[in-house]
XYZ file of C-alpha atoms in Angstrom:
702
model
C 68.735 165.563 52.667
C 67.533 162.076 53.714
C 69.398 160.502 50.718
C 72.729 161.523 52.188
C 72.096 162.067 55.898
C 70.508 158.676 56.539
C 73.463 156.841 54.941
C 75.856 158.766 57.070
C 74.034 158.066 60.316
C 73.706 154.438 59.479
C 77.390 154.225 58.641
C 78.303 155.625 62.023
C 75.883 153.201 63.816
C 74.386 156.102 65.816
C 71.448 154.057 67.001
C 73.563 151.094 68.076
C 75.879 153.372 69.986
C 73.016 155.137 71.641
C 71.510 151.831 72.702
C 74.760 150.881 74.403
C 74.913 153.989 76.653
C 74.225 153.779 80.381
C 71.375 156.183 80.049
C 69.453 153.780 77.777
C 69.633 151.103 80.408
C 68.701 153.314 83.394
C 65.151 154.111 84.718
C 65.825 157.839 83.917
C 66.263 156.856 80.217
C 62.596 156.273 79.406
C 62.153 159.415 77.329
C 65.548 158.916 75.750
C 64.587 155.434 74.589
C 61.218 156.669 73.311
C 62.942 159.420 71.258
C 65.434 156.843 69.997
C 62.705 154.504 68.886
C 61.071 157.377 66.841
C 64.554 158.170 65.382
C 65.093 154.446 64.486
C 61.566 154.350 62.942
C 62.289 157.070 60.420
C 65.837 155.884 59.716
C 64.396 152.587 58.654
C 61.389 154.026 56.940
C 59.968 151.993 54.055
C 60.905 154.297 51.203
C 63.311 154.233 48.265
C 65.840 156.938 49.171
C 66.820 157.581 45.587
C 63.424 157.793 43.912
C 61.284 158.778 46.928
C 58.693 156.151 46.245
C 57.046 154.023 48.936
C 58.220 150.347 49.200
C 55.654 147.599 48.951
C 55.600 144.551 51.196
C 57.104 142.518 48.283
C 59.947 145.118 47.844
C 60.767 144.958 51.571
C 60.837 141.145 51.582
C 63.069 141.071 48.472
C 65.525 143.549 49.980
C 65.640 141.512 53.286
C 66.231 138.247 51.388
C 69.076 139.839 49.328
C 70.746 141.120 52.578
C 70.549 137.694 54.305
C 71.793 135.999 51.208
C 74.832 138.343 51.189
C 75.522 137.475 54.915
C 75.295 133.724 54.207
C 77.563 133.832 51.154
C 80.160 135.877 53.099
C 79.902 133.376 56.020
C 80.280 130.346 53.750
C 83.207 131.691 51.847
C 85.342 133.356 54.531
C 84.270 132.160 57.992
C 84.395 128.399 58.107
C 83.804 126.521 60.311
C 82.452 129.022 62.858
C 79.512 130.129 60.675
C 78.996 126.967 58.731
C 75.611 126.356 60.404
C 74.566 130.007 59.795
C 75.584 129.801 56.161
C 73.409 126.667 55.538
C 70.334 127.761 57.580
C 67.090 128.961 56.134
C 66.249 132.656 55.902
C 63.896 132.691 58.880
C 66.509 131.195 61.180
C 69.154 133.750 60.063
C 66.965 136.835 60.439
C 65.907 135.883 64.009
C 67.690 138.112 66.455
C 68.327 135.534 69.196
C 69.433 132.787 66.809
C 71.748 135.219 64.923
C 73.184 136.472 68.179
C 74.041 132.949 69.368
C 75.816 132.207 66.102
C 77.962 135.373 66.325
C 78.724 134.909 69.992
C 80.897 131.903 69.157
C 83.347 133.967 67.126
C 86.522 135.558 68.395
C 86.712 139.362 68.467
C 89.207 139.649 65.628
C 87.010 137.369 63.480
C 83.994 139.434 64.355
C 85.913 142.517 63.201
C 86.802 140.817 59.914
C 83.122 139.905 59.349
C 82.026 143.489 59.960
C 84.653 144.689 57.442
C 83.590 142.055 54.844
C 79.936 143.182 55.285
C 80.995 146.873 54.964
C 79.579 147.655 58.458
C 82.935 148.835 59.783
C 86.028 150.269 58.023
C 89.407 148.649 57.995
C 91.353 149.188 61.275
C 93.975 151.912 60.922
C 97.110 151.951 63.177
C 96.462 151.838 66.857
C 92.729 152.589 66.564
C 90.913 151.215 69.624
C 88.909 148.122 68.710
C 85.160 147.946 69.120
C 83.775 145.655 71.817
C 82.310 142.257 70.678
C 78.926 143.263 72.012
C 78.933 146.415 69.841
C 79.941 144.430 66.684
C 77.342 141.681 67.371
C 74.621 144.354 67.814
C 75.715 146.187 64.667
C 75.422 142.937 62.601
C 72.118 141.811 64.159
C 70.402 145.201 63.803
C 71.335 145.207 60.129
C 70.182 141.706 59.228
C 67.344 140.977 61.664
C 63.808 140.835 60.298
C 61.877 144.012 61.302
C 58.225 144.269 61.628
C 56.802 146.338 58.769
C 54.907 149.565 59.544
C 51.610 147.888 58.706
C 52.381 144.968 61.102
C 53.369 147.388 63.897
C 50.114 149.314 63.408
C 48.045 146.104 63.452
C 49.695 144.982 66.669
C 49.004 148.332 68.393
C 45.985 148.393 70.689
C 43.283 150.858 69.748
C 42.418 151.247 73.482
C 44.730 152.809 76.026
C 45.963 150.949 79.089
C 47.211 152.098 82.465
C 50.842 152.496 81.037
C 50.126 154.675 78.024
C 47.438 156.650 79.741
C 49.653 158.012 82.418
C 52.922 158.291 80.511
C 54.003 161.894 80.942
C 56.342 161.595 77.889
C 53.526 160.877 75.389
C 50.428 162.195 77.164
C 51.630 165.014 79.346
C 49.290 166.487 81.965
C 48.890 170.206 82.478
C 49.789 169.724 86.152
C 53.320 168.352 85.569
C 54.350 169.479 82.059
C 55.871 172.917 81.916
C 57.227 172.878 78.312
C 60.814 172.696 79.461
C 61.583 169.330 77.732
C 60.926 167.590 74.468
C 58.242 164.911 74.200
C 58.230 161.620 72.169
C 55.398 162.851 69.965
C 54.996 162.657 66.183
C 54.397 165.984 64.471
C 52.210 166.910 61.540
C 54.873 168.476 59.298
C 54.295 170.511 56.079
C 55.827 167.627 54.224
C 55.547 163.762 54.502
C 57.630 160.992 53.184
C 54.712 158.892 51.845
C 51.016 158.693 52.091
C 51.502 156.006 54.759
C 53.654 158.429 56.766
C 50.757 160.971 56.720
C 48.267 158.314 57.871
C 50.542 157.030 60.555
C 51.204 160.406 62.084
C 47.503 161.212 62.129
C 46.853 157.727 63.706
C 49.290 158.266 66.534
C 48.305 161.841 67.194
C 44.601 161.183 67.305
C 45.228 158.195 69.501
C 47.174 160.340 71.922
C 44.585 163.071 71.766
C 41.908 160.530 72.617
C 44.074 159.235 75.515
C 44.244 162.741 77.024
C 40.468 163.068 76.921
C 39.921 159.525 78.288
C 42.400 160.130 81.071
C 40.520 163.345 82.065
C 37.243 161.415 82.318
C 38.918 158.583 84.244
C 40.487 160.966 86.795
C 37.255 162.851 87.256
C 35.338 159.588 87.804
C 37.846 158.216 90.287
C 37.728 161.292 92.379
C 33.886 161.045 92.488
C 33.920 157.439 93.359
C 36.272 158.065 96.416
C 38.037 154.608 96.594
C 39.147 153.958 100.106
C 40.934 151.091 101.853
C 38.633 149.250 104.186
C 40.633 147.654 107.000
C 37.621 145.955 108.460
C 37.007 143.781 105.416
C 37.719 140.187 106.233
C 37.931 138.609 102.818
C 37.920 139.691 99.151
C 38.728 143.103 97.788
C 39.331 145.624 100.527
C 38.640 148.591 98.334
C 35.349 150.321 99.031
C 33.821 153.205 97.166
C 32.331 155.957 99.371
C 31.218 158.168 96.523
C 29.425 157.722 93.270
C 29.598 158.758 89.623
C 26.858 158.674 87.021
C 29.454 157.470 84.412
C 30.688 154.492 86.564
C 29.425 151.371 88.296
C 30.901 148.580 90.369
C 31.692 145.369 88.514
C 30.436 142.238 90.228
C 32.497 139.871 88.152
C 34.257 139.481 84.773
C 34.938 136.370 82.666
C 36.728 135.636 79.376
C 34.108 133.752 77.355
C 35.879 132.970 74.076
C 39.216 133.316 72.327
C 39.215 132.659 68.618
C 42.361 131.340 66.808
C 44.385 133.861 64.876
C 43.682 134.316 61.219
C 46.235 132.923 58.698
C 49.469 134.763 58.853
C 48.713 136.615 62.068
C 49.709 136.016 65.677
C 46.981 137.702 67.686
C 43.578 136.092 68.263
C 40.889 136.933 65.777
C 38.367 137.756 68.502
C 38.296 137.814 72.299
C 34.755 137.955 73.929
C 34.347 138.649 77.664
C 31.322 138.985 79.972
C 30.952 141.735 82.649
C 28.457 141.576 85.465
C 27.020 144.702 87.048
C 23.876 145.918 88.796
C 21.616 148.924 88.240
C 20.064 148.592 91.703
C 21.300 151.967 92.958
C 20.512 153.897 89.764
C 17.405 155.919 89.263
C 15.831 158.210 86.635
C 18.149 159.819 84.077
C 21.159 157.883 85.283
C 19.477 154.523 84.795
C 18.168 155.587 81.358
C 21.673 156.545 80.315
C 23.034 153.108 81.298
C 20.193 151.383 79.574
C 20.938 153.479 76.415
C 24.337 151.748 75.858
C 24.160 150.136 72.448
C 26.040 147.659 70.381
C 29.466 148.915 69.270
C 29.632 151.456 72.098
C 33.044 151.577 73.888
C 33.336 151.013 77.680
C 36.312 150.753 80.032
C 37.049 148.392 82.809
C 39.406 149.444 85.727
C 41.059 147.751 88.688
C 41.470 150.135 91.614
C 43.287 149.061 94.781
C 42.924 151.922 97.198
C 45.616 152.786 99.687
C 43.881 155.731 101.436
C 42.235 154.379 104.606
C 38.747 155.330 105.559
C 38.676 158.524 107.674
C 41.797 159.925 105.980
C 40.329 160.957 102.558
C 41.527 164.239 101.108
C 38.515 165.600 99.299
C 39.678 168.074 96.667
C 36.583 170.228 97.256
C 37.341 170.485 100.953
C 41.098 170.686 100.891
C 42.408 172.489 103.881
C 39.514 171.589 106.247
C 40.358 169.746 109.383
C 39.236 166.282 110.263
C 38.197 164.923 113.688
C 41.770 164.738 114.863
C 42.475 168.447 114.271
C 44.699 167.733 111.286
C 44.127 168.691 107.743
C 42.527 166.008 105.618
C 44.967 163.701 103.938
C 47.866 165.045 106.062
C 48.774 162.534 108.839
C 51.541 164.883 110.025
C 49.160 167.889 110.223
C 51.291 169.917 107.925
C 48.690 170.528 105.285
C 49.673 168.250 102.358
C 50.379 164.599 102.243
C 53.089 163.054 100.046
C 50.403 161.243 98.127
C 49.089 164.611 96.851
C 52.449 165.134 95.059
C 52.512 161.601 93.624
C 51.346 160.733 90.102
C 47.565 160.331 89.899
C 47.783 156.590 89.043
C 49.907 155.852 92.148
C 47.973 158.220 94.329
C 44.622 156.640 93.678
C 45.829 152.968 93.251
C 44.890 152.411 89.597
C 46.302 148.992 88.776
C 44.846 148.351 85.331
C 42.600 149.786 82.568
C 41.282 148.047 79.498
C 38.831 149.114 76.793
C 36.166 147.004 75.088
C 33.328 147.233 72.472
C 29.921 146.210 73.536
C 28.390 143.193 71.744
C 25.157 142.781 73.642
C 23.578 143.270 77.065
C 21.407 140.658 78.760
C 19.028 141.107 81.709
C 18.878 138.956 84.784
C 16.934 136.317 82.841
C 19.765 136.227 80.256
C 17.391 137.690 77.723
C 18.993 139.936 75.122
C 16.946 142.893 73.655
C 18.032 144.246 70.278
C 18.461 147.974 69.828
C 15.388 148.142 67.444
C 13.194 146.495 70.067
C 14.162 149.127 72.622
C 14.109 152.147 70.404
C 10.930 151.501 68.363
C 8.918 148.966 70.401
C 9.789 150.526 73.719
C 10.698 147.242 75.431
C 12.807 147.325 78.570
C 15.160 144.836 80.262
C 13.897 143.039 83.366
C 15.329 143.441 86.836
C 18.625 145.135 87.879
C 21.242 142.600 87.134
C 23.041 142.992 83.755
C 25.419 140.802 81.778
C 27.385 142.825 79.239
C 29.216 140.900 76.593
C 32.118 142.827 75.103
C 34.699 142.340 72.465
C 38.180 142.962 73.818
C 41.126 144.180 71.863
C 42.923 141.053 70.536
C 46.343 142.760 70.399
C 46.036 143.877 74.090
C 44.837 140.410 75.183
C 47.761 138.796 73.399
C 50.182 141.136 75.145
C 48.600 140.444 78.486
C 48.782 136.688 77.991
C 52.453 136.862 77.175
C 53.278 139.242 80.005
C 51.398 137.148 82.607
C 52.838 133.819 81.538
C 49.463 131.970 81.206
C 50.221 131.242 77.538
C 48.094 131.990 74.590
C 45.498 129.178 74.147
C 42.503 129.106 71.913
C 39.536 127.180 73.148
C 36.555 126.602 70.933
C 33.788 124.105 70.405
C 33.303 121.682 67.415
C 32.484 124.578 65.148
C 35.229 126.754 66.498
C 33.086 129.166 68.464
C 31.326 129.672 71.799
C 27.649 130.058 70.811
C 24.427 131.019 72.596
C 21.299 128.847 72.046
C 17.703 130.000 71.824
C 17.333 130.059 75.615
C 20.156 132.547 75.893
C 22.661 129.980 77.376
C 26.304 130.024 76.354
C 27.998 126.726 75.473
C 30.559 125.271 73.157
C 29.167 123.865 70.012
C 26.630 124.460 67.311
C 23.528 124.860 69.615
C 23.126 121.294 70.826
C 22.879 121.352 74.684
C 23.682 117.548 74.722
C 27.263 118.239 73.651
C 30.116 118.168 76.129
C 30.775 121.654 77.198
C 34.024 123.213 78.332
C 33.937 125.284 81.467
C 34.496 128.991 80.973
C 37.398 129.083 83.394
C 39.476 126.885 81.049
C 39.709 129.851 78.666
C 43.197 131.385 79.234
C 42.512 134.401 81.409
C 45.324 136.693 82.410
C 45.031 137.908 86.000
C 44.368 141.470 84.946
C 40.934 140.406 83.483
C 39.778 138.875 86.824
C 40.184 141.829 89.045
C 38.109 144.602 87.407
C 35.963 146.510 89.887
C 34.816 149.591 87.992
C 32.920 149.825 84.682
C 33.215 153.173 82.952
C 31.202 154.676 80.130
C 31.645 157.999 78.336
C 29.322 160.377 76.513
C 28.588 158.878 73.023
C 29.461 161.977 71.052
C 32.948 162.068 72.812
C 33.529 158.323 72.474
C 33.996 157.790 68.763
C 37.790 157.395 68.887
C 37.873 153.669 68.170
C 35.928 154.039 64.802
C 38.212 156.762 63.683
C 41.421 154.847 64.609
C 40.040 151.656 63.044
C 39.313 153.483 59.789
C 42.816 154.978 59.615
C 44.372 151.613 60.250
C 42.231 149.944 57.577
C 43.466 152.679 55.189
C 47.029 151.801 56.094
C 46.368 148.137 55.264
C 44.822 148.909 51.876
C 46.573 149.967 48.728
C 45.269 153.527 48.952
C 46.027 155.358 45.695
C 46.238 159.127 45.586
C 45.524 160.638 42.192
C 48.796 161.599 40.510
C 47.676 165.164 39.886
C 47.489 165.874 43.711
C 50.045 163.299 45.084
C 53.011 165.541 45.407
C 50.965 168.537 46.624
C 49.303 166.305 49.245
C 52.636 165.338 50.634
C 53.853 168.937 50.667
C 56.018 169.084 47.508
C 55.759 171.217 44.399
C 53.580 174.195 43.582
C 50.045 174.168 45.093
C 48.764 175.983 41.988
C 49.596 172.911 39.935
C 46.973 170.822 41.903
C 44.292 171.243 39.353
C 42.372 168.647 37.552
C 41.578 169.700 34.040
C 39.985 166.379 32.976
C 36.240 166.069 33.346
C 35.452 169.759 33.918
C 31.734 170.518 33.296
C 31.311 173.368 30.824
C 27.762 174.157 31.850
C 26.899 174.470 35.552
C 23.516 175.079 37.139
C 24.319 177.502 39.942
C 20.630 177.348 41.119
C 20.230 180.106 43.761
C 23.928 180.635 44.325
C 23.661 184.303 43.105
C 21.233 186.618 44.739
C 20.924 188.878 41.748
C 22.362 189.535 38.270
C 24.507 192.303 39.590
C 25.957 189.811 42.168
C 26.830 187.484 39.277
C 28.607 190.184 37.377
C 30.668 191.102 40.511
C 31.752 187.523 41.015
C 33.368 187.291 37.600
C 35.427 190.494 37.220
C 37.138 190.911 33.847
C 35.042 188.206 32.230
C 32.928 188.685 29.138
C 29.326 187.872 30.030
C 26.765 187.184 27.395
C 23.254 187.315 28.840
C 20.305 185.618 27.179
C 17.563 188.043 28.167
C 17.017 191.596 29.509
C 19.452 192.510 32.201
C 16.818 194.815 33.854
C 14.395 191.977 34.471
C 16.366 188.742 34.861
C 16.629 187.091 38.229
C 18.126 183.861 39.527
C 18.440 180.985 39.105
C 21.120 180.925 36.428
C 22.871 178.384 34.348
C 26.313 179.393 33.167
C 28.371 177.963 30.301
C 32.116 178.582 30.488
C 33.623 179.174 26.993
C 37.321 178.688 26.452
C 40.168 176.897 28.245
C 39.994 177.229 32.003
C 43.752 176.736 32.273
C 44.567 179.557 29.808
C 46.623 182.230 31.540
C 44.840 184.830 29.482
C 41.778 184.731 31.801
C 40.465 188.087 30.770
C 39.272 186.766 27.398
C 37.052 184.048 28.958
C 33.451 184.224 27.981
C 30.481 183.314 30.098
C 27.072 182.516 28.622
C 24.380 183.209 31.353
C 21.064 181.562 30.867
C 18.337 182.465 33.435
C 15.413 180.102 33.864
C 12.350 179.738 36.030
C 11.611 177.062 38.562
C 8.623 174.733 38.257
C 5.568 176.169 39.802
C 4.837 174.000 42.740
C 1.551 175.586 43.694
C -0.330 178.786 44.498
C 0.150 178.626 48.269
C 2.791 180.512 50.167
C 4.327 177.339 51.512
C 4.857 176.236 47.945
C 7.387 179.023 47.210
C 10.901 177.497 47.160
C 13.508 178.519 49.728
C 16.396 180.581 48.386
C 19.996 181.415 49.325
C 20.528 184.930 50.667
C 24.317 184.825 51.209
C 26.206 187.107 48.708
C 29.215 184.979 48.020
C 32.639 186.488 47.090
C 34.408 185.689 43.872
C 36.832 183.255 45.691
C 33.808 181.552 47.269
C 32.106 181.309 43.845
C 35.314 179.654 42.516
C 35.176 177.064 45.329
C 31.554 176.342 44.641
C 32.262 175.843 40.937
C 35.154 173.498 41.824
C 32.945 171.567 44.202
C 30.354 170.866 41.598
C 32.965 169.580 39.080
C 34.496 166.047 39.373
C 37.578 165.554 41.492
C 38.733 166.657 44.865
C 37.966 170.157 46.251
C 39.648 171.296 49.456
C 38.268 174.496 51.000
C 40.658 176.037 53.593
C 40.382 179.131 55.560
C 40.392 180.631 59.072
C 37.178 180.786 61.177
C 34.475 183.106 59.909
C 35.456 182.992 56.273
C 32.277 181.166 55.204
C 33.507 177.737 54.707
C 30.276 176.175 56.031
C 28.083 178.382 53.756
C 30.247 177.390 50.819
C 29.898 173.674 51.650
C 26.138 173.987 52.074
C 25.745 175.768 48.728
C 27.836 172.963 47.019
C 25.545 170.379 48.487
C 22.484 172.242 47.319
C 23.845 172.660 43.823
C 24.680 168.922 43.594
C 21.270 168.042 44.902
C 19.536 170.060 42.116
C 22.012 169.305 39.391
C 22.138 165.490 40.072
C 18.718 164.658 41.465
C 19.203 160.830 41.083
C 22.392 160.733 43.124
C 22.967 160.588 46.820
C 25.332 162.910 48.791
C 27.070 161.678 51.951
C 28.314 164.228 54.529
C 31.025 163.173 57.004
C 32.410 165.488 59.678
C 34.830 165.230 62.577
C 32.231 166.044 65.253
C 28.482 165.962 65.768
C 28.380 169.754 66.309
C 29.995 170.399 62.876
C 27.593 168.035 61.166
C 24.559 169.688 62.940
C 25.643 173.158 61.800
C 25.761 171.948 58.223
C 22.411 170.086 58.580
C 20.655 173.055 60.026
C 21.783 175.363 57.184
C 20.796 172.759 54.617
C 17.331 172.649 56.090
C 16.998 176.371 55.303
C 17.624 175.781 51.567
C 15.355 174.465 48.837
C 16.044 170.744 49.581
C 13.036 168.453 50.025
C 12.724 167.440 53.642
C 11.985 163.834 52.738
C 15.499 163.483 51.286
C 17.259 164.494 54.480
C 18.540 161.840 56.932
C 20.684 162.403 60.039
C 22.616 159.424 61.346
C 24.627 159.169 64.594
C 24.185 160.170 68.182
C 24.022 163.938 67.574
C 20.633 163.776 65.898
C 18.830 164.667 69.148
C 20.908 167.881 69.488
C 19.541 169.453 66.248
C 17.743 172.693 67.019
C 14.517 171.531 65.448
C 11.351 169.910 66.532
C 11.425 167.482 63.556
C 12.838 163.961 63.763
C 15.435 163.407 61.081
C 16.395 159.818 62.246
C 15.549 156.713 60.174
C 12.414 156.159 62.251
C 11.472 159.839 62.012
C 11.763 159.847 58.274
C 9.305 156.961 57.997
C 6.872 158.765 60.305
C 7.312 161.965 58.256
C 6.394 160.211 55.013
C 3.304 158.678 56.638
C 2.251 162.041 58.019
C 2.967 163.748 54.738
C 0.664 161.267 53.026
C -2.179 162.079 55.404
C -1.688 165.825 55.031
C -1.700 165.675 51.215
C -4.861 163.551 51.308
C -6.474 166.013 53.645
C -5.414 168.944 51.406
C -6.894 167.272 48.298
C -10.086 166.512 50.311
C -10.363 170.168 51.315
């Protein structure tokens, strides 16, 4: 379908004609342009339409060079002297949109038409057919021969953090208050089929980014309502926005400064790193709230907001008290006394005066003496920061900073010391250079700072277990930048093509598998392999798990009823005479389909277990892990889940099986939510081993 339809749409210049419509240039055409951008993206998708293979960066560069070369040869041969300069220019000058447009603007309309015909962009004019406008013909040529950013370049230039524009864009992140489902949205979709592996990653990247934005927006709106920003008419100087409420997730920012902007890496345009400093105070925080703010660690994500309130004091419409009257006998927030102000119907961003929002990653936090405590010092040694003043150094998003500098007109400058970095000496003082305080320093305000970074007045944090979006997005983007290779035996199935039954890997199948305690009895084993010939080494009346099974015959043979299974029961090593020495065992009677999944999980290759809730996917995963643990005792197993809750469910079930506790380690913020009194963190594992040593010595002594 794409092979023919894309060529037809490109031949009719559908995108160019849509761009020229009045709707595309009107304020009401925002959604139309967003949908058009998505249409243009897939029309120009980096794929070979004939073979269906993804194009590499070298392939794209070669195709672009051949197109520009064709344009220059045509201009040199048929369009002298108007396009003589174009024909003799280098490729980078020709594929630049502005320069190419200036060259073409010098031509007469009839010559432009001839050029389009020579380039096979337009057909030969027939009869009295109305001529296309010069603007349309110029745009048709430019859109065909301009250099486009590759998909990887576009993904790299995209900020991982939301800003005030994307967060409250109803076309991409609709709110439940305004969206009724009566219109389309400019959203990517997870189809059953994908063009390439990059297409799959990009759709997931955009959808997860939008999903994270929705959650972040909900947290921001809840925080703003609790903070109650009001316009203080009595303020003489400075910011006239005052906050009459409070939120445990937000604090007032006392000041913000850009500390350092690193030059871009070779071949890139955005800075390599942007470091800023945020000043705030914990003076008004107590108890749990203060502990939570002090628990912010390196690599955590925070948000800075600029709020300019327009609601004056005494006229605040509290959502919890909506409908109550104020001192003037009018309903709150309703100057006309009719019950609801016009601001209540306005978008949230406009209603509450949200000017800007930026995200950042925490680098370190210093106390009022500019002393920085490492996470290990606070977690293990129990040290605490002095005083209430805090200096939080954060790493801003370079792509967003570059965008802000261009938009504000301050220019993108990169200031660094003799070694190219702003460094901090042993006393905790920041200066330019390699640590020598005698060097000439550059004042911090010389670092190019867009106005948006000077006006922040709210610092927002989120719950750690809900704030992992940046790491996920960064991982997906790194995959898009790497040459990710999907095994040929699953490539087509992964993209949604072919027969799913063909996605089987026959190379490297293990003939003998130790199922450990997978089967609860020998009768259970027989029920899990219906129609198979089972040869038991031992008496069926007395055998008991665990079992080792050898599969005889070709597993891909269609005549599955002739397969033979050799079952070898064995006994576990006697670990001691005490009740606590008896190994834990599985008590879940798995079905034949689940047994097949467990067998596949122990074999080399990829195993994907899919099913609706309640079908035992977690139990199957836990049993696969247990079997791998006992079958390959010298290897490590890494578990990665989408959420802390899912990982805790797996972890708690693994604890109930015969897996040595000293081999279990739980990483991440969700470790404290495990339903156990034991500590499975890194520190907890060390303490466990020390305690185990003492208990074993006491047992020997007894």
